[in-house]
Amino acid sequence: VESYGLPSDTCPVPTSECGACVIDALPHLGACFISSSMPCDGSVMASSYTSRRFKDLPTYHLTFPVRYEDESIMNSAVQDIKGCIKFIEEQTGAKWSWDAYFAAMKRFNKETQYELQKWEVNQTPYPQLIGPCYELFRKWNYEMDGGIDPRILKTFEKVDELMMEAYENREEPWRGKMRHRAIVWSVPAHYYANFSNWLANCWGINVLVEMESLNYTRPLETEDKEEALKDMARLYERMVMRRHTNGGYDHVLTELWRQVEIWKPDIVIMYQHVSCKNMATLNGLFEDQAREHGVRLIWIEHDLMDPRTVSRKDMRSKVNEYMRTVMREEPLDPSLVDFEDDASW
Ligand code: SF4
């Protein structure tokens, strides 16, 4: 991909997107192409790369301000959204419907309430939906749906009912394995989504929430059109990856200590994505400030989508080492400490 113009130091997310373009693995269809989010230089490159590849598809790049806390830039973000709506109307012939949008946002607001209910339960001494079970539901139901499909709400209701019943009964998500409360910080390894299941079963480390879940949760406007566009901009500015890696170190560094206060973990699983320059700049500050805050960080290197650089076994060995040497603990299940899974993907 580099010979087609991608810098050599981008992470596997933009690199694989560009690689898919080069080998023609992306479906070439549709009326137009919209890029959004762009949390880093690699993503910006990947967006321009894709639009160069699909020359016949007109492209619109949503380019929201980086310093998103500054509301004086709101007008520019709203103009960007208006431009995108106009672009879609011109390219597809479809017309924007405020009724459809507000109906979807009302559902999305309800989904957000259910999401916050999970946070509330997991912040108590009796967390219920933990690890990948919580995380995958969030990504594939809450974030991907965004209120569009009315059927999804039924799933939320069902999950909420099960969770509240288990909470009332003070049940444990992993019975007899609740030794430590943990939160995950920084970019997680996509090739090891169930790493936190291993953490719970091998060492009794229970992951209550991941950084990438802690995005925008304010209810979105469902009556006033101008305010609705502002809320949409706020949501996009704070989307996955962008919420923490843009707008200054406060959003990821100081934010960790704020979240530690709220979730009360005794361990922070600190992912170190070896190719993410956004996060790498802060490693030393995390380390120094963790000591001041009395927080235990377990640093775990990974390469996001490429287990050939850092294998799952290497990731586990960092925890094994820390738990034995620093915590002086023995595993709950010694058969899980060391096993081969390099050939699984
Ligand atoms: S993980 Fe880091 S480098 Fe990769 S796309 Fe996200 S912000 Fe960019």
Coordinates of C-alpha atoms and ligand atoms in Angstrom, one line a residue:
V1 CA 0.0 0.0 0.0
E2 CA 2.9 2.4 0.6
S3 CA 3.8 2.4 -3.1
Y4 CA 0.4 3.8 -3.7
G5 CA 1.0 6.7 -1.3
L6 CA 0.2 5.6 2.2
P7 CA 2.8 6.6 4.8
S8 CA 4.6 3.6 6.3
D9 CA 3.7 4.4 9.9
T10 CA -0.1 4.2 9.9
C11 CA -1.8 1.7 12.1
P12 CA -3.5 -1.5 10.9
V13 CA -7.0 0.1 10.7
P14 CA -6.2 2.6 7.9
T15 CA -3.6 0.3 6.4
S16 CA -6.0 -2.6 6.0
E17 CA -8.6 -0.3 4.5
C18 CA -6.1 0.9 2.0
G19 CA -4.9 -2.6 1.4
A20 CA -8.4 -3.7 0.6
C21 CA -8.6 -0.9 -2.0
V22 CA -5.4 -2.0 -3.6
I23 CA -6.5 -5.6 -4.0
D24 CA -10.0 -4.6 -5.0
A25 CA -11.5 -6.3 -2.0
L26 CA -14.1 -3.6 -1.3
P27 CA -17.5 -3.7 -3.0
H28 CA -17.6 -1.1 -5.7
L29 CA -21.2 0.1 -5.6
G30 CA -23.5 2.8 -4.4
A31 CA -24.1 6.4 -5.5
C32 CA -21.4 8.2 -3.4
F33 CA -18.9 7.8 -0.6
I34 CA -18.9 9.6 2.8
S35 CA -16.0 9.5 5.2
S36 CA -16.4 10.5 8.8
S37 CA -14.6 10.4 12.2
M38 CA -11.0 10.6 11.1
P39 CA -9.4 10.4 14.5
C40 CA -5.8 10.5 13.2
D41 CA -3.4 11.2 10.3
G42 CA -3.7 7.5 9.2
S43 CA -7.5 7.8 8.9
V44 CA -7.3 11.0 7.0
M45 CA -4.9 9.3 4.5
A46 CA -7.2 6.3 4.2
S47 CA -10.2 8.5 3.5
S48 CA -8.4 10.3 0.6
Y49 CA -7.0 7.0 -0.5
T50 CA -10.4 5.4 -0.9
S51 CA -11.8 8.4 -2.7
R52 CA -8.9 8.3 -5.1
R53 CA -9.6 4.6 -5.7
F54 CA -13.3 5.1 -6.4
K55 CA -12.9 7.9 -8.9
D56 CA -16.4 7.6 -10.2
L57 CA -18.0 7.9 -6.8
P58 CA -18.3 11.5 -5.6
T59 CA -16.9 11.8 -2.1
Y60 CA -17.9 14.0 0.9
H61 CA -15.4 14.2 3.8
L62 CA -17.0 15.1 7.1
T63 CA -14.2 17.0 8.8
F64 CA -15.3 18.0 12.3
P65 CA -13.2 20.3 14.5
V66 CA -10.5 18.6 16.6
R67 CA -11.0 21.0 19.6
Y68 CA -14.5 19.9 20.1
E69 CA -15.1 21.3 23.6
D70 CA -14.9 24.8 22.1
E71 CA -18.6 25.5 21.2
S72 CA -17.5 28.5 19.1
I73 CA -16.6 26.1 16.4
M74 CA -20.2 24.6 16.4
N75 CA -21.3 26.7 13.4
S76 CA -18.6 25.1 11.3
A77 CA -19.6 21.6 12.4
V78 CA -23.2 22.2 11.7
Q79 CA -22.4 23.6 8.2
D80 CA -20.4 20.5 7.6
I81 CA -23.5 18.3 8.4
K82 CA -25.8 20.5 6.3
G83 CA -23.3 20.2 3.4
C84 CA -23.3 16.4 3.8
I85 CA -27.1 16.2 3.8
K86 CA -27.2 18.4 0.6
F87 CA -24.6 16.1 -1.0
I88 CA -26.6 13.0 -0.3
E89 CA -29.8 14.6 -1.6
E90 CA -28.0 15.6 -4.8
Q91 CA -26.3 12.2 -5.3
T92 CA -29.2 9.9 -4.5
G93 CA -32.3 12.0 -5.2
A94 CA -33.6 11.1 -1.7
K95 CA -34.9 13.9 0.5
W96 CA -34.0 14.4 4.2
S97 CA -36.9 13.7 6.5
W98 CA -37.0 15.4 9.9
D99 CA -39.9 13.1 10.9
A100 CA -37.8 10.0 10.2
Y101 CA -34.8 11.5 11.9
F102 CA -36.6 12.6 15.1
A103 CA -38.4 9.2 15.3
A104 CA -35.0 7.4 15.1
M105 CA -33.4 9.7 17.7
K106 CA -36.3 9.1 20.2
R107 CA -35.5 5.4 19.9
F108 CA -31.8 6.1 20.2
N109 CA -32.3 8.2 23.3
K110 CA -34.1 5.2 24.9
E111 CA -31.3 2.9 23.9
T112 CA -28.9 5.4 25.6
Q113 CA -30.9 5.2 28.8
Y114 CA -30.6 1.4 28.8
E115 CA -26.9 1.8 28.2
L116 CA -26.5 4.1 31.1
Q117 CA -28.4 1.6 33.3
K118 CA -25.7 -0.9 32.6
W119 CA -23.1 1.6 33.7
E120 CA -24.9 2.2 36.9
V121 CA -25.2 -1.5 37.7
N122 CA -21.5 -2.2 36.8
Q123 CA -20.4 0.7 39.0
T124 CA -21.9 -1.1 42.1
P125 CA -20.2 -3.9 44.0
Y126 CA -22.5 -6.3 41.9
P127 CA -21.6 -5.7 38.2
Q128 CA -23.6 -7.9 35.8
L129 CA -22.8 -7.4 32.2
I130 CA -19.0 -7.4 31.9
G131 CA -16.2 -8.0 29.4
P132 CA -17.0 -8.8 25.7
C133 CA -20.6 -9.6 26.6
Y134 CA -21.1 -5.9 27.4
E135 CA -18.8 -4.5 24.8
L136 CA -20.0 -6.5 21.8
F137 CA -23.6 -5.8 22.6
R138 CA -22.8 -2.1 22.7
K139 CA -20.9 -2.0 19.4
W140 CA -23.3 -4.2 17.3
N141 CA -26.6 -3.1 18.8
Y142 CA -26.3 0.3 20.3
E143 CA -23.7 2.0 18.2
M144 CA -24.4 0.3 14.9
D145 CA -28.2 0.8 15.2
G146 CA -28.3 4.4 16.4
G147 CA -32.1 4.2 16.7
I148 CA -32.8 3.2 13.1
D149 CA -34.3 -0.3 13.5
P150 CA -37.4 -0.4 15.9
R151 CA -36.8 -4.1 16.6
I152 CA -33.6 -3.4 18.4
L153 CA -35.4 -1.8 21.4
K154 CA -37.0 -5.2 22.2
T155 CA -33.5 -6.7 22.6
F156 CA -32.5 -3.8 24.9
E157 CA -35.6 -4.4 27.0
K158 CA -34.9 -8.2 27.3
V159 CA -31.2 -7.6 28.2
D160 CA -32.2 -5.0 30.8
E161 CA -34.8 -7.4 32.4
L162 CA -32.2 -10.2 32.7
M163 CA -29.6 -7.8 34.0
M164 CA -31.9 -6.3 36.7
E165 CA -33.1 -9.7 37.8
A166 CA -29.5 -10.9 38.2
Y167 CA -28.6 -7.7 40.0
E168 CA -31.5 -8.0 42.5
N169 CA -30.3 -11.6 43.2
R170 CA -26.7 -10.3 43.7
E171 CA -25.5 -12.8 41.1
E172 CA -21.9 -12.9 39.8
P173 CA -21.3 -12.9 36.1
W174 CA -18.4 -15.3 36.6
R175 CA -19.4 -17.3 39.7
G176 CA -16.6 -17.4 42.3
K177 CA -14.2 -15.5 40.0
M178 CA -14.6 -11.9 41.2
R179 CA -11.2 -11.1 42.6
H180 CA -10.5 -7.8 41.0
R181 CA -12.5 -4.9 39.4
A182 CA -10.8 -3.6 36.2
I183 CA -11.4 -1.1 33.5
V184 CA -9.8 -1.2 30.1
W185 CA -8.1 2.0 28.8
S186 CA -6.7 2.9 25.3
V187 CA -7.4 1.2 22.0
P188 CA -8.4 -2.5 22.4
A189 CA -7.0 -5.4 20.4
H190 CA -9.6 -6.3 17.8
Y191 CA -8.1 -9.7 17.2
Y192 CA -8.6 -10.6 20.9
A193 CA -12.2 -9.5 21.7
N194 CA -12.6 -12.1 24.4
F195 CA -9.3 -11.3 26.2
S196 CA -11.4 -10.1 29.1
N197 CA -13.1 -13.5 29.4
W198 CA -9.6 -15.0 29.8
L199 CA -8.7 -12.3 32.4
A200 CA -11.8 -13.3 34.5
N201 CA -11.4 -17.0 34.2
C202 CA -7.7 -17.2 34.6
W203 CA -7.0 -14.5 37.2
G204 CA -10.4 -13.3 38.4
I205 CA -9.9 -9.8 36.8
N206 CA -13.4 -8.6 35.8
V207 CA -13.6 -5.8 33.2
L208 CA -16.5 -3.5 34.0
V209 CA -16.1 -1.1 31.0
E210 CA -13.8 -0.2 28.2
M211 CA -12.6 3.3 27.2
E212 CA -14.2 3.1 23.8
S213 CA -17.6 2.7 25.4
L214 CA -17.4 6.0 27.3
N215 CA -18.5 8.3 24.5
Y216 CA -21.4 10.7 24.1
T217 CA -24.4 9.9 26.2
R218 CA -26.5 13.1 26.4
P219 CA -30.0 12.8 25.0
L220 CA -30.2 14.1 21.4
E221 CA -32.6 16.9 20.5
T222 CA -35.9 15.6 19.0
E223 CA -37.9 18.8 18.4
D224 CA -35.7 21.8 17.4
K225 CA -34.0 21.3 14.0
E226 CA -31.0 23.7 14.5
E227 CA -30.4 22.2 18.0
A228 CA -30.7 18.7 16.5
L229 CA -27.9 19.4 14.0
K230 CA -25.7 20.7 16.8
D231 CA -26.3 17.5 18.8
M232 CA -25.5 15.4 15.8
A233 CA -22.2 17.3 15.4
R234 CA -21.4 16.8 19.1
L235 CA -22.1 13.1 18.8
Y236 CA -19.9 12.7 15.7
E237 CA -17.1 14.8 17.3
R238 CA -17.1 12.3 20.2
M239 CA -17.4 9.1 18.4
V240 CA -15.3 5.9 18.9
M241 CA -11.6 6.7 18.9
R242 CA -12.2 10.4 18.3
R243 CA -13.7 11.1 21.8
H244 CA -10.5 10.3 23.6
T245 CA -7.7 10.9 21.1
N246 CA -8.8 14.3 19.9
G247 CA -9.1 17.7 21.5
G248 CA -6.2 17.6 24.0
Y249 CA -4.7 15.2 26.6
D250 CA -7.4 15.9 29.1
H251 CA -9.8 13.7 27.2
V252 CA -7.8 10.6 27.6
L253 CA -5.2 11.2 30.4
T254 CA -7.1 13.1 33.1
E255 CA -10.3 11.3 31.9
L256 CA -8.8 8.0 33.1
W257 CA -8.4 9.3 36.7
R258 CA -12.0 10.6 36.6
Q259 CA -13.3 7.2 35.4
V260 CA -11.2 5.4 38.1
E261 CA -13.1 7.5 40.7
I262 CA -16.4 6.5 39.2
W263 CA -15.9 2.7 38.5
K264 CA -13.5 2.1 41.4
P265 CA -11.3 -0.5 39.7
D266 CA -8.2 -1.8 41.5
I267 CA -6.6 -2.6 38.2
V268 CA -6.5 -0.7 34.9
I269 CA -5.8 -2.9 31.8
M270 CA -3.7 -0.4 29.8
Y271 CA -3.6 -1.4 26.2
Q272 CA -0.6 -0.2 24.3
H273 CA -1.4 -0.3 20.6
V274 CA 2.1 -0.3 19.2
S275 CA 1.1 1.6 16.0
C276 CA -1.1 4.3 17.5
K277 CA 0.8 7.5 17.6
N278 CA -2.1 9.3 19.2
M279 CA -1.8 7.2 22.3
A280 CA 2.0 6.6 22.3
T281 CA 2.7 10.2 23.1
L282 CA 1.2 9.9 26.5
N283 CA 2.7 6.7 27.8
G284 CA 5.2 8.3 30.2
L285 CA 2.5 10.7 31.6
F286 CA 0.1 7.8 32.3
E287 CA 2.9 5.9 34.1
D288 CA 3.9 8.9 36.3
Q289 CA 0.4 10.0 37.1
A290 CA -0.7 6.4 37.9
R291 CA 1.8 6.3 40.7
E292 CA 0.5 9.6 42.1
H293 CA -3.1 8.3 41.9
G294 CA -2.1 4.9 43.4
V295 CA -3.6 3.1 40.4
R296 CA -2.2 -0.3 39.1
L297 CA -1.7 -0.3 35.4
I298 CA -1.0 -3.5 33.5
W299 CA 0.5 -2.5 30.2
I300 CA -0.4 -4.9 27.4
E301 CA 1.1 -4.4 23.9
H302 CA -0.9 -5.4 20.8
D303 CA -1.1 -4.4 17.2
L304 CA -4.9 -3.9 16.9
M305 CA -5.7 -6.2 13.9
D306 CA -2.5 -8.0 13.4
P307 CA -1.7 -10.9 15.8
R308 CA 1.6 -11.6 14.0
T309 CA 3.2 -8.5 15.6
V310 CA 2.1 -9.3 19.2
S311 CA 0.4 -12.7 19.6
R312 CA -2.5 -13.4 22.0
K313 CA -0.1 -15.5 24.0
D314 CA 2.3 -12.6 24.4
M315 CA -0.6 -10.4 25.6
R316 CA -1.6 -13.1 28.2
S317 CA 2.0 -13.4 29.4
K318 CA 2.1 -9.7 30.4
V319 CA -0.8 -10.3 32.8
N320 CA 0.7 -13.6 34.0
E321 CA 3.9 -11.9 34.8
Y322 CA 2.3 -9.0 36.6
M323 CA -0.1 -11.1 38.7
R324 CA 2.7 -13.4 39.9
T325 CA 5.5 -10.9 40.5
V326 CA 3.7 -7.7 41.5
M327 CA 0.4 -9.0 43.0
R328 CA 1.9 -12.3 44.3
E329 CA -1.2 -14.2 43.3
E330 CA -1.8 -17.6 41.9
P331 CA -4.2 -18.1 39.0
L332 CA -7.8 -19.3 39.6
D333 CA -7.4 -21.8 36.8
P334 CA -3.7 -22.8 36.2
S335 CA -4.7 -24.6 33.0
L336 CA -5.4 -21.3 31.3
V337 CA -2.0 -19.7 32.1
D338 CA -0.2 -21.0 29.1
F339 CA -1.7 -22.5 25.9
E340 CA -1.1 -22.3 22.2
D341 CA -3.6 -20.4 20.1
D342 CA -1.5 -18.8 17.4
A343 CA -3.2 -20.7 14.7
S344 CA -6.7 -19.4 15.6
W345 CA -8.1 -16.3 14.0
Ligands
SF4_1 S1 -6.0 3.2 16.6 FE1 -4.9 5.1 16.7 S2 -3.7 5.2 14.8 FE2 -5.2 3.6 14.5 S3 -7.0 4.6 13.5 FE3 -7.3 4.7 15.7 S4 -6.5 6.7 16.4 FE4 -5.6 6.2 14.3

